[in-house]
Tab-separated table of C-alpha atoms in Angstrom:
chain	number	residue	atom	x	y	z
A	1	UNK	CA	-51.737	-14.530	-5.579
A	2	UNK	CA	-49.741	-11.443	-4.710
A	3	UNK	CA	-49.596	-8.882	-7.326
A	4	UNK	CA	-46.482	-6.693	-7.692
A	5	UNK	CA	-47.515	-3.115	-8.398
A	6	UNK	CA	-45.425	0.005	-8.764
A	7	UNK	CA	-46.325	2.190	-5.759
A	8	UNK	CA	-44.376	5.380	-6.104
A	9	UNK	CA	-41.079	6.888	-6.805
A	10	UNK	CA	-38.783	7.619	-3.896
A	11	UNK	CA	-35.909	9.928	-4.762
A	12	UNK	CA	-36.450	9.000	-8.369
A	13	UNK	CA	-35.961	5.228	-7.737
A	14	UNK	CA	-38.689	2.648	-8.143
A	15	UNK	CA	-40.109	1.115	-4.893
A	16	UNK	CA	-42.718	-1.637	-4.903
A	17	UNK	CA	-45.631	-2.703	-2.818
A	18	UNK	CA	-46.842	-6.300	-2.799
A	19	UNK	CA	-50.612	-6.677	-2.307
A	20	UNK	CA	-50.835	-3.823	0.185
A	21	UNK	CA	-47.800	-5.019	2.178
A	22	UNK	CA	-44.162	-4.385	1.767
A	23	UNK	CA	-42.294	-7.707	1.609
A	24	UNK	CA	-38.602	-8.546	2.033
A	25	UNK	CA	-36.847	-11.607	3.318
A	26	UNK	CA	-34.010	-14.062	3.460
A	27	UNK	CA	-33.409	-16.988	1.202
A	28	UNK	CA	-36.764	-18.573	1.651
A	29	UNK	CA	-38.766	-16.457	4.305
A	30	UNK	CA	-40.484	-13.136	3.993
A	31	UNK	CA	-40.996	-10.142	6.309
A	32	UNK	CA	-44.250	-8.265	5.974
A	33	UNK	CA	-44.614	-4.531	6.467
A	34	UNK	CA	-48.181	-3.176	6.669
A	35	UNK	CA	-48.996	-0.234	4.493
A	36	UNK	CA	-49.688	3.076	6.358
A	37	UNK	CA	-51.175	6.315	5.089
A	38	UNK	CA	-48.737	6.226	2.187
A	39	UNK	CA	-46.194	3.832	0.781
A	40	UNK	CA	-43.501	6.487	1.377
A	41	UNK	CA	-44.310	6.550	5.092
A	42	UNK	CA	-43.919	2.766	5.231
A	43	UNK	CA	-40.574	2.755	3.519
A	44	UNK	CA	-39.209	5.669	5.523
A	45	UNK	CA	-40.225	4.002	8.778
A	46	UNK	CA	-38.895	0.568	7.871
A	47	UNK	CA	-36.163	1.000	5.343
A	48	UNK	CA	-33.351	0.586	7.874
A	49	UNK	CA	-34.890	-2.656	9.055
A	50	UNK	CA	-35.529	-3.772	5.479
A	51	UNK	CA	-31.933	-3.222	4.433
A	52	UNK	CA	-30.342	-4.602	7.638
A	53	UNK	CA	-27.751	-7.217	6.567
A	54	UNK	CA	-28.251	-6.502	2.901
A	55	UNK	CA	-24.973	-5.557	1.057
A	56	UNK	CA	-25.500	-2.338	-0.857
A	57	UNK	CA	-24.286	-3.826	-4.093
A	58	UNK	CA	-26.489	-6.910	-3.939
A	59	UNK	CA	-29.923	-7.166	-5.644
A	60	UNK	CA	-32.786	-9.197	-4.093
A	61	UNK	CA	-36.404	-9.891	-4.762
A	62	UNK	CA	-39.449	-8.459	-2.951
A	63	UNK	CA	-41.548	-11.488	-3.940
A	64	UNK	CA	-41.034	-14.864	-5.605
A	65	UNK	CA	-44.346	-14.426	-7.513
A	66	UNK	CA	-44.278	-12.924	-10.982
A	67	UNK	CA	-41.847	-13.433	-13.809
A	68	UNK	CA	-38.540	-13.286	-11.923
A	69	UNK	CA	-37.472	-10.058	-13.768
A	70	UNK	CA	-37.592	-7.438	-11.010
A	71	UNK	CA	-35.121	-6.929	-8.193
A	72	UNK	CA	-34.071	-4.151	-5.868
A	73	UNK	CA	-31.082	-3.220	-3.819
A	74	UNK	CA	-30.399	-0.998	-0.793
A	75	UNK	CA	-28.619	2.059	-2.104
A	76	UNK	CA	-26.745	4.126	0.399
A	77	UNK	CA	-26.719	7.373	-1.545
A	78	UNK	CA	-25.635	10.777	-0.451
A	79	UNK	CA	-29.321	11.734	0.126
A	80	UNK	CA	-29.772	8.761	2.421
A	81	UNK	CA	-30.834	5.154	2.215
A	82	UNK	CA	-33.137	4.293	-0.639
A	83	UNK	CA	-34.228	1.359	-2.776
A	84	UNK	CA	-33.115	1.073	-6.437
A	85	UNK	CA	-34.718	-1.221	-8.833
A	86	UNK	CA	-33.742	-3.137	-11.875
A	87	UNK	CA	-36.044	-4.953	-14.370
A	88	UNK	CA	-34.661	-7.457	-16.821
A	89	UNK	CA	-35.921	-7.305	-20.452
A	90	UNK	CA	-38.734	-9.608	-21.444
A	91	UNK	CA	-37.737	-13.230	-21.773
A	92	UNK	CA	-34.963	-12.878	-19.250
A	93	UNK	CA	-34.846	-13.407	-15.507
A	94	UNK	CA	-32.568	-12.110	-12.781
A	95	UNK	CA	-29.999	-14.625	-11.494
A	96	UNK	CA	-29.370	-13.908	-7.796
A	97	UNK	CA	-26.182	-15.890	-7.653
A	98	UNK	CA	-24.531	-14.148	-10.639
A	99	UNK	CA	-26.305	-10.840	-10.034
A	100	UNK	CA	-27.117	-10.435	-13.713
A	101	UNK	CA	-29.960	-10.903	-16.203
A	102	UNK	CA	-29.966	-14.177	-18.148
A	103	UNK	CA	-32.294	-16.315	-20.187
A	104	UNK	CA	-35.125	-17.435	-17.921
A	105	UNK	CA	-34.396	-21.089	-18.555
A	106	UNK	CA	-30.882	-20.549	-17.154
A	107	UNK	CA	-32.024	-18.938	-13.911
A	108	UNK	CA	-32.453	-21.620	-11.171
A	109	UNK	CA	-33.236	-19.357	-8.241
A	110	UNK	CA	-36.493	-17.667	-9.087
A	111	UNK	CA	-37.974	-19.282	-5.987
A	112	UNK	CA	-35.581	-17.427	-3.690
A	113	UNK	CA	-35.717	-13.836	-2.493
A	114	UNK	CA	-31.989	-13.245	-1.993
A	115	UNK	CA	-28.681	-14.991	-1.982
A	116	UNK	CA	-28.270	-17.340	1.129
A	117	UNK	CA	-26.480	-15.719	3.974
A	118	UNK	CA	-23.428	-17.521	5.269
A	119	UNK	CA	-22.473	-17.514	8.932
A	120	UNK	CA	-19.513	-15.217	9.425
A	121	UNK	CA	-16.737	-15.582	12.028
A	122	UNK	CA	-16.428	-12.914	14.722
A	123	UNK	CA	-13.272	-11.010	13.775
A	124	UNK	CA	-14.269	-7.661	15.301
A	125	UNK	CA	-14.942	-7.829	18.982
A	126	UNK	CA	-14.669	-5.018	21.585
A	127	UNK	CA	-12.459	-7.150	23.850
A	128	UNK	CA	-10.310	-10.139	23.044
A	129	UNK	CA	-12.461	-13.331	23.300
A	130	UNK	CA	-9.839	-15.979	22.214
A	131	UNK	CA	-6.284	-16.784	23.266
A	132	UNK	CA	-3.382	-15.362	21.221
A	133	UNK	CA	-3.106	-17.039	17.813
A	134	UNK	CA	-6.781	-17.970	17.702
A	135	UNK	CA	-9.945	-16.403	16.228
A	136	UNK	CA	-13.593	-16.878	17.071
A	137	UNK	CA	-16.015	-18.780	14.826
A	138	UNK	CA	-19.536	-17.536	14.323
A	139	UNK	CA	-20.867	-19.932	17.032
A	140	UNK	CA	-18.333	-18.657	19.612
A	141	UNK	CA	-15.796	-21.481	19.297
A	142	UNK	CA	-12.133	-20.422	19.197
A	143	UNK	CA	-9.744	-22.142	16.722
A	144	UNK	CA	-6.206	-21.519	15.539
A	145	UNK	CA	-5.912	-18.628	13.033
A	146	UNK	CA	-4.032	-20.810	10.674
A	147	UNK	CA	-7.176	-22.905	10.123
A	148	UNK	CA	-9.155	-20.140	8.591
A	149	UNK	CA	-9.583	-20.043	4.859
A	150	UNK	CA	-7.695	-23.332	4.215
A	151	UNK	CA	-10.542	-24.901	2.170
A	152	UNK	CA	-11.373	-27.188	5.061
A	153	UNK	CA	-14.204	-26.262	7.466
A	154	UNK	CA	-12.872	-26.444	11.077
A	155	UNK	CA	-15.551	-24.411	12.926
A	156	UNK	CA	-18.663	-26.307	13.887
A	157	UNK	CA	-20.734	-23.848	11.833
A	158	UNK	CA	-18.208	-23.771	8.938
A	159	UNK	CA	-17.800	-19.960	9.317
A	160	UNK	CA	-13.972	-20.256	9.108
A	161	UNK	CA	-14.373	-20.657	5.396
A	162	UNK	CA	-16.988	-17.881	4.931
A	163	UNK	CA	-14.780	-14.817	5.211
A	164	UNK	CA	-11.987	-15.483	2.758
A	165	UNK	CA	-12.151	-12.678	0.318
A	166	UNK	CA	-9.023	-10.527	-0.444
A	167	UNK	CA	-10.043	-8.045	2.165
A	168	UNK	CA	-11.231	-10.580	4.790
A	169	UNK	CA	-8.875	-13.567	4.837
A	170	UNK	CA	-6.932	-13.425	8.192
A	171	UNK	CA	-4.138	-15.401	6.593
A	172	UNK	CA	-4.163	-13.416	3.340
A	173	UNK	CA	-1.196	-11.917	1.531
A	174	UNK	CA	0.217	-8.749	3.079
A	175	UNK	CA	0.009	-5.313	1.550
A	176	UNK	CA	2.701	-4.430	-0.960
A	177	UNK	CA	6.087	-3.649	0.461
A	178	UNK	CA	8.268	-2.211	-2.328
A	179	UNK	CA	11.401	-2.486	-0.185
A	180	UNK	CA	10.972	-6.322	-0.174
A	181	UNK	CA	9.310	-6.899	-3.496
A	182	UNK	CA	12.142	-6.578	-5.963
A	183	UNK	CA	12.519	-7.324	-9.686
A	184	UNK	CA	12.997	-9.579	-11.532
A	185	UNK	CA	10.838	-11.959	-9.450
A	186	UNK	CA	8.446	-9.663	-7.630
A	187	UNK	CA	6.764	-6.453	-8.660
A	188	UNK	CA	4.000	-4.451	-6.846
A	189	UNK	CA	2.937	-0.873	-5.995
A	190	UNK	CA	0.496	0.390	-3.448
A	191	UNK	CA	-2.223	1.265	-5.900
A	192	UNK	CA	-1.032	-0.663	-8.897
A	193	UNK	CA	-0.333	2.331	-11.099
A	194	UNK	CA	3.370	2.828	-10.645
A	195	UNK	CA	5.582	1.970	-13.616
A	196	UNK	CA	8.589	-0.374	-13.139
A	197	UNK	CA	11.923	1.444	-13.200
A	198	UNK	CA	10.438	4.956	-12.646
A	199	UNK	CA	10.568	5.041	-8.881
A	200	UNK	CA	14.247	3.963	-8.843
A	201	UNK	CA	15.167	6.877	-11.155
A	202	UNK	CA	16.219	4.451	-13.878
A	203	UNK	CA	13.531	5.623	-16.258
A	204	UNK	CA	11.113	8.529	-16.821
A	205	UNK	CA	7.559	7.757	-18.020
A	206	UNK	CA	8.519	9.206	-21.399
A	207	UNK	CA	11.279	6.529	-21.666
A	208	UNK	CA	8.767	3.636	-21.338
A	209	UNK	CA	7.712	1.909	-24.531
A	210	UNK	CA	3.953	1.707	-24.872
A	211	UNK	CA	3.161	-2.032	-25.169
A	212	UNK	CA	-0.059	-3.199	-26.715
A	213	UNK	CA	-1.151	-6.843	-26.316
A	214	UNK	CA	-3.702	-8.317	-28.768
A	215	UNK	CA	-5.118	-11.475	-27.079
A	216	UNK	CA	-7.627	-13.951	-28.346
A	217	UNK	CA	-9.733	-16.511	-26.417
A	218	UNK	CA	-11.042	-19.832	-27.608
A	219	UNK	CA	-10.610	-22.163	-30.532
A	220	UNK	CA	-8.127	-21.595	-33.332
A	221	UNK	CA	-9.506	-22.667	-36.667
A	222	UNK	CA	-9.499	-21.868	-40.366
A	223	UNK	CA	-12.170	-19.204	-40.074
A	224	UNK	CA	-10.546	-17.028	-37.441
A	225	UNK	CA	-7.100	-17.820	-38.727
A	226	UNK	CA	-7.841	-15.616	-41.760
A	227	UNK	CA	-8.362	-12.734	-39.364
A	228	UNK	CA	-5.048	-13.454	-37.679
A	229	UNK	CA	-3.243	-13.489	-41.032
A	230	UNK	CA	-4.679	-10.022	-41.655
A	231	UNK	CA	-3.513	-8.631	-38.370
A	232	UNK	CA	-0.092	-10.286	-38.134
A	233	UNK	CA	1.540	-10.229	-41.597
A	234	UNK	CA	5.240	-10.036	-42.141
A	235	UNK	CA	5.118	-6.408	-43.265
A	236	UNK	CA	3.708	-5.192	-39.924
A	237	UNK	CA	6.942	-4.291	-38.111
A	238	UNK	CA	7.507	-2.959	-34.597
A	239	UNK	CA	10.084	-0.084	-34.236
A	240	UNK	CA	12.863	-2.555	-33.386
A	241	UNK	CA	12.429	-4.440	-36.668
A	242	UNK	CA	10.516	-7.415	-35.211
A	243	UNK	CA	7.098	-8.320	-36.456
A	244	UNK	CA	3.968	-7.545	-34.393
A	245	UNK	CA	2.962	-10.482	-32.132
A	246	UNK	CA	-0.192	-11.639	-30.370
A	247	UNK	CA	-1.225	-14.092	-27.652
A	248	UNK	CA	-3.703	-16.859	-28.148
A	249	UNK	CA	-5.420	-18.523	-25.230
A	250	UNK	CA	-6.525	-21.819	-26.802
A	251	UNK	CA	-9.482	-23.997	-25.864
A	252	UNK	CA	-9.641	-27.640	-27.093
A	253	UNK	CA	-13.016	-27.917	-28.731
A	254	UNK	CA	-13.018	-27.021	-32.457
A	255	UNK	CA	-9.328	-26.223	-32.492
A	256	UNK	CA	-7.155	-26.986	-35.489
A	257	UNK	CA	-3.784	-27.800	-33.825
A	258	UNK	CA	-1.934	-27.463	-37.149
A	259	UNK	CA	-2.973	-23.800	-37.126
A	260	UNK	CA	-1.798	-23.462	-33.530
A	261	UNK	CA	1.555	-24.938	-34.551
A	262	UNK	CA	1.800	-22.382	-37.313
A	263	UNK	CA	1.050	-19.428	-34.992
A	264	UNK	CA	3.768	-20.656	-32.648
A	265	UNK	CA	6.213	-21.041	-35.514
A	266	UNK	CA	5.635	-17.371	-36.484
A	267	UNK	CA	6.560	-16.265	-32.959
A	268	UNK	CA	3.173	-15.797	-31.444
A	269	UNK	CA	2.469	-16.917	-27.837
A	270	UNK	CA	0.171	-19.775	-27.037
A	271	UNK	CA	-1.602	-19.933	-23.692
A	272	UNK	CA	-4.370	-22.189	-22.292
A	273	UNK	CA	-8.095	-21.476	-22.074
A	274	UNK	CA	-9.278	-24.835	-20.777
A	275	UNK	CA	-10.363	-28.104	-22.340
A	276	UNK	CA	-14.149	-28.045	-21.776
A	277	UNK	CA	-14.940	-24.294	-21.777
A	278	UNK	CA	-17.703	-25.221	-19.307
A	279	UNK	CA	-20.555	-22.685	-19.342
A	280	UNK	CA	-21.364	-22.899	-15.573
A	281	UNK	CA	-19.710	-19.991	-13.776
A	282	UNK	CA	-19.527	-21.903	-10.539
A	283	UNK	CA	-17.544	-24.675	-12.208
A	284	UNK	CA	-14.721	-22.071	-12.357
A	285	UNK	CA	-15.228	-19.839	-9.305
A	286	UNK	CA	-15.796	-22.816	-7.025
A	287	UNK	CA	-13.597	-25.289	-8.890
A	288	UNK	CA	-11.354	-27.625	-6.943
A	289	UNK	CA	-7.588	-27.858	-7.370
A	290	UNK	CA	-8.128	-31.080	-9.383
A	291	UNK	CA	-10.592	-29.425	-11.714
A	292	UNK	CA	-8.173	-26.618	-12.509
A	293	UNK	CA	-5.391	-29.118	-12.863
A	294	UNK	CA	-7.287	-31.202	-15.341
A	295	UNK	CA	-8.606	-28.187	-17.356
A	296	UNK	CA	-5.409	-26.104	-17.548
A	297	UNK	CA	-2.522	-28.489	-17.168
A	298	UNK	CA	-4.487	-31.021	-19.270
A	299	UNK	CA	-5.048	-28.309	-21.995
A	300	UNK	CA	-1.266	-27.597	-21.992
A	301	UNK	CA	-0.437	-31.278	-22.527
A	302	UNK	CA	-2.863	-31.467	-25.419
A	303	UNK	CA	-1.434	-28.298	-27.036
A	304	UNK	CA	2.185	-29.413	-26.546
A	305	UNK	CA	1.478	-32.795	-28.055
A	306	UNK	CA	-0.870	-31.964	-31.006
A	307	UNK	CA	0.681	-28.613	-31.912
A	308	UNK	CA	4.197	-29.980	-31.341
A	309	UNK	CA	5.222	-27.137	-29.001
A	310	UNK	CA	8.238	-28.415	-27.096
A	311	UNK	CA	10.027	-25.308	-25.889
A	312	UNK	CA	8.121	-24.891	-22.617
A	313	UNK	CA	6.601	-21.544	-23.606
A	314	UNK	CA	2.975	-22.444	-22.815
A	315	UNK	CA	2.994	-20.681	-19.473
A	316	UNK	CA	-0.137	-18.358	-19.527
A	317	UNK	CA	-3.665	-19.013	-18.305
A	318	UNK	CA	-6.951	-17.323	-18.947
A	319	UNK	CA	-10.161	-18.740	-17.492
A	320	UNK	CA	-13.319	-19.093	-19.494
A	321	UNK	CA	-15.769	-16.131	-19.069
A	322	UNK	CA	-13.015	-14.517	-16.975
A	323	UNK	CA	-14.234	-16.473	-13.925
A	324	UNK	CA	-11.353	-16.507	-11.365
A	325	UNK	CA	-10.845	-19.684	-9.373
A	326	UNK	CA	-9.442	-18.150	-6.210
A	327	UNK	CA	-6.508	-19.666	-4.381
A	328	UNK	CA	-7.191	-23.191	-5.789
A	329	UNK	CA	-6.495	-21.903	-9.290
A	330	UNK	CA	-3.281	-20.193	-8.307
A	331	UNK	CA	-2.014	-23.058	-6.136
A	332	UNK	CA	-2.376	-25.297	-9.094
A	333	UNK	CA	-0.639	-22.736	-11.343
A	334	UNK	CA	2.317	-22.422	-9.031
A	335	UNK	CA	2.653	-26.240	-8.764
A	336	UNK	CA	2.471	-26.691	-12.543
A	337	UNK	CA	5.019	-23.913	-13.266
A	338	UNK	CA	2.549	-21.589	-15.047
A	339	UNK	CA	4.086	-18.138	-15.077
A	340	UNK	CA	1.067	-15.860	-15.294
A	341	UNK	CA	-2.707	-15.480	-15.246
A	342	UNK	CA	-4.677	-13.027	-17.451
A	343	UNK	CA	-8.165	-13.341	-16.072
A	344	UNK	CA	-8.584	-10.628	-13.450
A	345	UNK	CA	-10.171	-7.437	-14.583
A	346	UNK	CA	-9.471	-3.979	-13.210
A	347	UNK	CA	-12.439	-1.492	-13.195
A	348	UNK	CA	-12.266	1.502	-15.412
A	349	UNK	CA	-10.072	4.209	-13.851
A	350	UNK	CA	-8.382	7.428	-14.909
A	351	UNK	CA	-4.965	5.732	-14.569
A	352	UNK	CA	-4.716	2.053	-15.639
A	353	UNK	CA	-2.869	-0.649	-13.733
A	354	UNK	CA	0.427	-2.255	-14.435
A	355	UNK	CA	0.893	-6.027	-14.245
A	356	UNK	CA	1.893	-7.216	-10.799
A	357	UNK	CA	2.949	-10.422	-8.982
A	358	UNK	CA	0.682	-11.989	-6.375
A	359	UNK	CA	3.366	-12.325	-3.690
A	360	UNK	CA	1.451	-9.352	-2.127
A	361	UNK	CA	-2.190	-8.462	-1.956
A	362	UNK	CA	-3.957	-7.309	-5.129
A	363	UNK	CA	-3.710	-3.539	-5.420
A	364	UNK	CA	-7.307	-3.117	-6.595
A	365	UNK	CA	-10.810	-4.445	-5.756
A	366	UNK	CA	-11.909	-7.875	-6.965
A	367	UNK	CA	-14.002	-6.619	-9.834
A	368	UNK	CA	-17.165	-8.337	-11.013
A	369	UNK	CA	-20.146	-10.201	-9.681
A	370	UNK	CA	-19.399	-13.229	-7.515
A	371	UNK	CA	-15.748	-13.346	-8.452
A	372	UNK	CA	-13.308	-15.327	-6.456
A	373	UNK	CA	-9.916	-13.562	-6.455
A	374	UNK	CA	-6.900	-15.064	-4.821
A	375	UNK	CA	-6.415	-13.813	-1.172
A	376	UNK	CA	-3.155	-15.563	-0.361
A	377	UNK	CA	0.409	-15.147	-1.602
A	378	UNK	CA	1.335	-16.869	-4.842
A	379	UNK	CA	4.479	-16.596	-6.999
A	380	UNK	CA	2.443	-15.826	-10.117
A	381	UNK	CA	2.298	-12.791	-12.387
A	382	UNK	CA	-1.160	-11.226	-12.971
A	383	UNK	CA	-1.672	-9.543	-16.266
A	384	UNK	CA	-4.857	-7.555	-15.375
A	385	UNK	CA	-7.349	-6.643	-18.048
A	386	UNK	CA	-7.940	-2.878	-17.658
A	387	UNK	CA	-11.456	-2.108	-18.583
A	388	UNK	CA	-11.849	-0.013	-21.772
A	389	UNK	CA	-13.630	3.351	-21.773
A	390	UNK	CA	-16.353	2.927	-24.371
A	391	UNK	CA	-17.817	6.497	-24.300
A	392	UNK	CA	-17.930	8.162	-27.651
A	393	UNK	CA	-17.331	11.619	-26.117
A	394	UNK	CA	-15.723	11.218	-22.647
A	395	UNK	CA	-16.144	14.957	-21.959
A	396	UNK	CA	-19.892	15.061	-22.421
A	397	UNK	CA	-21.260	11.523	-22.441
A	398	UNK	CA	-22.787	9.992	-19.290
A	399	UNK	CA	-20.588	7.729	-17.278
A	400	UNK	CA	-20.696	4.167	-18.681
A	401	UNK	CA	-19.215	1.081	-17.076
A	402	UNK	CA	-16.083	-0.166	-18.796
A	403	UNK	CA	-15.786	-3.292	-20.923
A	404	UNK	CA	-13.158	-5.906	-20.272
A	405	UNK	CA	-13.125	-7.578	-23.698
A	406	UNK	CA	-13.230	-5.387	-26.810
A	407	UNK	CA	-15.900	-7.734	-27.995
A	408	UNK	CA	-18.011	-7.048	-24.850
A	409	UNK	CA	-18.348	-3.344	-25.639
A	410	UNK	CA	-22.055	-3.593	-26.414
A	411	UNK	CA	-22.479	-0.089	-27.741
A	412	UNK	CA	-20.038	-0.526	-30.553
A	413	UNK	CA	-22.024	-1.073	-33.737
A	414	UNK	CA	-20.183	0.817	-36.494
A	415	UNK	CA	-16.635	0.854	-37.747
A	416	UNK	CA	-16.040	4.512	-36.896
A	417	UNK	CA	-17.179	3.782	-33.280
A	418	UNK	CA	-14.734	0.918	-33.134
A	419	UNK	CA	-11.835	3.012	-34.438
A	420	UNK	CA	-12.585	5.693	-31.865
A	421	UNK	CA	-12.643	3.069	-29.083
A	422	UNK	CA	-9.165	1.837	-30.023
A	423	UNK	CA	-7.584	5.275	-30.371
A	424	UNK	CA	-9.218	6.795	-27.295
A	425	UNK	CA	-8.026	3.943	-25.049
A	426	UNK	CA	-4.609	4.024	-26.572
A	427	UNK	CA	-4.433	7.729	-25.724
A	428	UNK	CA	-5.506	7.049	-22.152
A	429	UNK	CA	-2.611	4.605	-21.592
A	430	UNK	CA	0.005	6.482	-23.595
A	431	UNK	CA	-0.848	9.793	-22.010
A	432	UNK	CA	-0.752	8.601	-18.370
A	433	UNK	CA	1.525	5.829	-16.988
A	434	UNK	CA	1.984	3.775	-20.169
A	435	UNK	CA	0.623	0.635	-18.623
A	436	UNK	CA	0.288	-2.073	-21.229
A	437	UNK	CA	-2.955	-1.784	-23.236
A	438	UNK	CA	-4.701	-5.117	-23.374
A	439	UNK	CA	-7.078	-5.486	-26.293
A	440	UNK	CA	-8.780	-8.865	-25.701
A	441	UNK	CA	-11.070	-10.306	-28.304
A	442	UNK	CA	-13.457	-13.211	-28.777
A	443	UNK	CA	-12.362	-13.893	-32.481
A	444	UNK	CA	-15.879	-14.718	-33.568
A	445	UNK	CA	-16.816	-11.053	-32.844
A	446	UNK	CA	-14.260	-9.921	-35.415
A	447	UNK	CA	-15.471	-12.523	-37.920
A	448	UNK	CA	-19.166	-11.691	-37.541
A	449	UNK	CA	-18.808	-7.892	-37.552
A	450	UNK	CA	-17.847	-7.343	-41.187
A	451	UNK	CA	-15.079	-4.878	-41.634
A	452	UNK	CA	-14.044	-4.698	-37.992
A	453	UNK	CA	-10.808	-6.784	-38.599
A	454	UNK	CA	-9.918	-4.209	-41.246
A	455	UNK	CA	-10.390	-1.467	-38.637
A	456	UNK	CA	-7.946	-3.193	-36.284
A	457	UNK	CA	-5.529	-3.677	-39.198
A	458	UNK	CA	-5.641	-0.121	-40.338
A	459	UNK	CA	-5.347	1.211	-36.711
A	460	UNK	CA	-2.254	-0.866	-36.168
A	461	UNK	CA	-0.661	0.563	-39.294
A	462	UNK	CA	-1.546	4.084	-38.100
A	463	UNK	CA	0.041	3.485	-34.649
A	464	UNK	CA	3.242	2.045	-36.103
A	465	UNK	CA	3.524	4.911	-38.631
A	466	UNK	CA	2.892	7.628	-35.992
A	467	UNK	CA	4.871	6.446	-32.987
A	468	UNK	CA	8.400	5.140	-32.653
A	469	UNK	CA	7.939	3.856	-29.079
A	470	UNK	CA	4.844	1.648	-29.454
A	471	UNK	CA	5.123	-2.163	-29.757
A	472	UNK	CA	2.556	-4.911	-30.433
A	473	UNK	CA	3.832	-7.739	-28.238
A	474	UNK	CA	2.811	-10.931	-26.366
A	475	UNK	CA	1.881	-11.123	-22.686
A	476	UNK	CA	5.110	-12.918	-21.951
A	477	UNK	CA	7.122	-10.269	-23.673
A	478	UNK	CA	5.506	-7.653	-21.408
A	479	UNK	CA	6.619	-9.648	-18.307
A	480	UNK	CA	10.147	-9.924	-19.724
A	481	UNK	CA	10.330	-6.143	-20.195
A	482	UNK	CA	8.992	-5.438	-16.650
A	483	UNK	CA	11.648	-7.830	-15.233
A	484	UNK	CA	14.301	-5.653	-16.916
A	485	UNK	CA	12.902	-2.161	-17.533
A	486	UNK	CA	14.570	-0.749	-20.627
A	487	UNK	CA	14.235	2.613	-22.308
A	488	UNK	CA	12.361	2.646	-25.612
A	489	UNK	CA	15.542	3.925	-27.254
A	490	UNK	CA	17.433	0.839	-26.120
A	491	UNK	CA	14.769	-1.708	-27.211
A	492	UNK	CA	16.532	-2.641	-30.475
A	493	UNK	CA	19.315	-4.235	-28.341
A	494	UNK	CA	16.988	-5.580	-25.626
């Protein structure tokens, strides 16, 4: 049996030797590198070859022996190419497909060294190799460009469906053209940070109301309904005299539809979160048109019937586990007259993103492991979830990755930490471009963390007492404001 032993530290990053040989390979095979005078010499001599074809952000195994916990990746750092390692905690294994640690029983690829490599088409050639209007498959065959990324393999090697990301799709949506993308039906900006109405001179940033959306995913039942009553009571009034509102993406299982009906009666927005809430990420990222149709359009039919919602306002979608379904999801949404999606996350940045329509290419990277963002043009609004900054002291703390759901901020244990998180991220939005602040919750997190619902309630009161241009609104109300940008001073008559 090969024994995995820590050999040395190269540039402060762990590198491993396997039984005297350095091993790396594809999905099933392994390459062997004999050990020289020192492990460092071996790595320096062979690192380029070891990392050839390995994406810098993708982790892989050096061996399939062991406990499935340790992986490495090729890190193209400023000091040169190096190997960086990750070791999952005891009891967990590293899932190559999802690029994350999970319970060992849930990891089905411990017998593989890396994610399988798909054959890619030849888009970049020195000289033209195909007639006009055609592109070359990975095996050299030329086919019409229109056949690429249409969900049907047309190349003999299937490579026409293997380069279909937002940045690769040859038939993808074009880059934003603000001269053609005009409100109320279309909105985009080059980097996604431009506020509507500002570029035209209609508004200044200081004129824009700061909109905050409180959104909740999953079942609506008696237990979490008590939390909602605390957050959205009749005395909590926005500056225009209307009560604060929230958006509820409802899943079918365990939902009390009488409670859903009551939320809708009070003016809150109801969206869909699926029927099954299936736990398999691939079910969503690789889901067919029919799967998305059954899950989301089916969920809307159930909500409309059992919650007696007949006004056609169930128009928003959020996918379970924030797993995006690519073009299939958005084709279904357009056909079924859904107005917007609120699944795509935007990585933590100094200036947050405004919502945008998908007529043009997404203005930011497809964020997350193994995500399947839409590459083509769709007449759908995207309400991106800007990641939250969870550092307690942003000036001195180390850089931490953002968290998309408030309930996924794993370093928040105490009420004072939670209050700081809310206020700090509000200040980030209010002090820059006033992009809507999306505070998304798994309601069970507020239920299980005693006192956290009180923190949100008290913070909402503080915001509404302190500011005259801040509103707690629904996702659909945000879209309605963007379609007709209105100064905060004119909101009472909006």
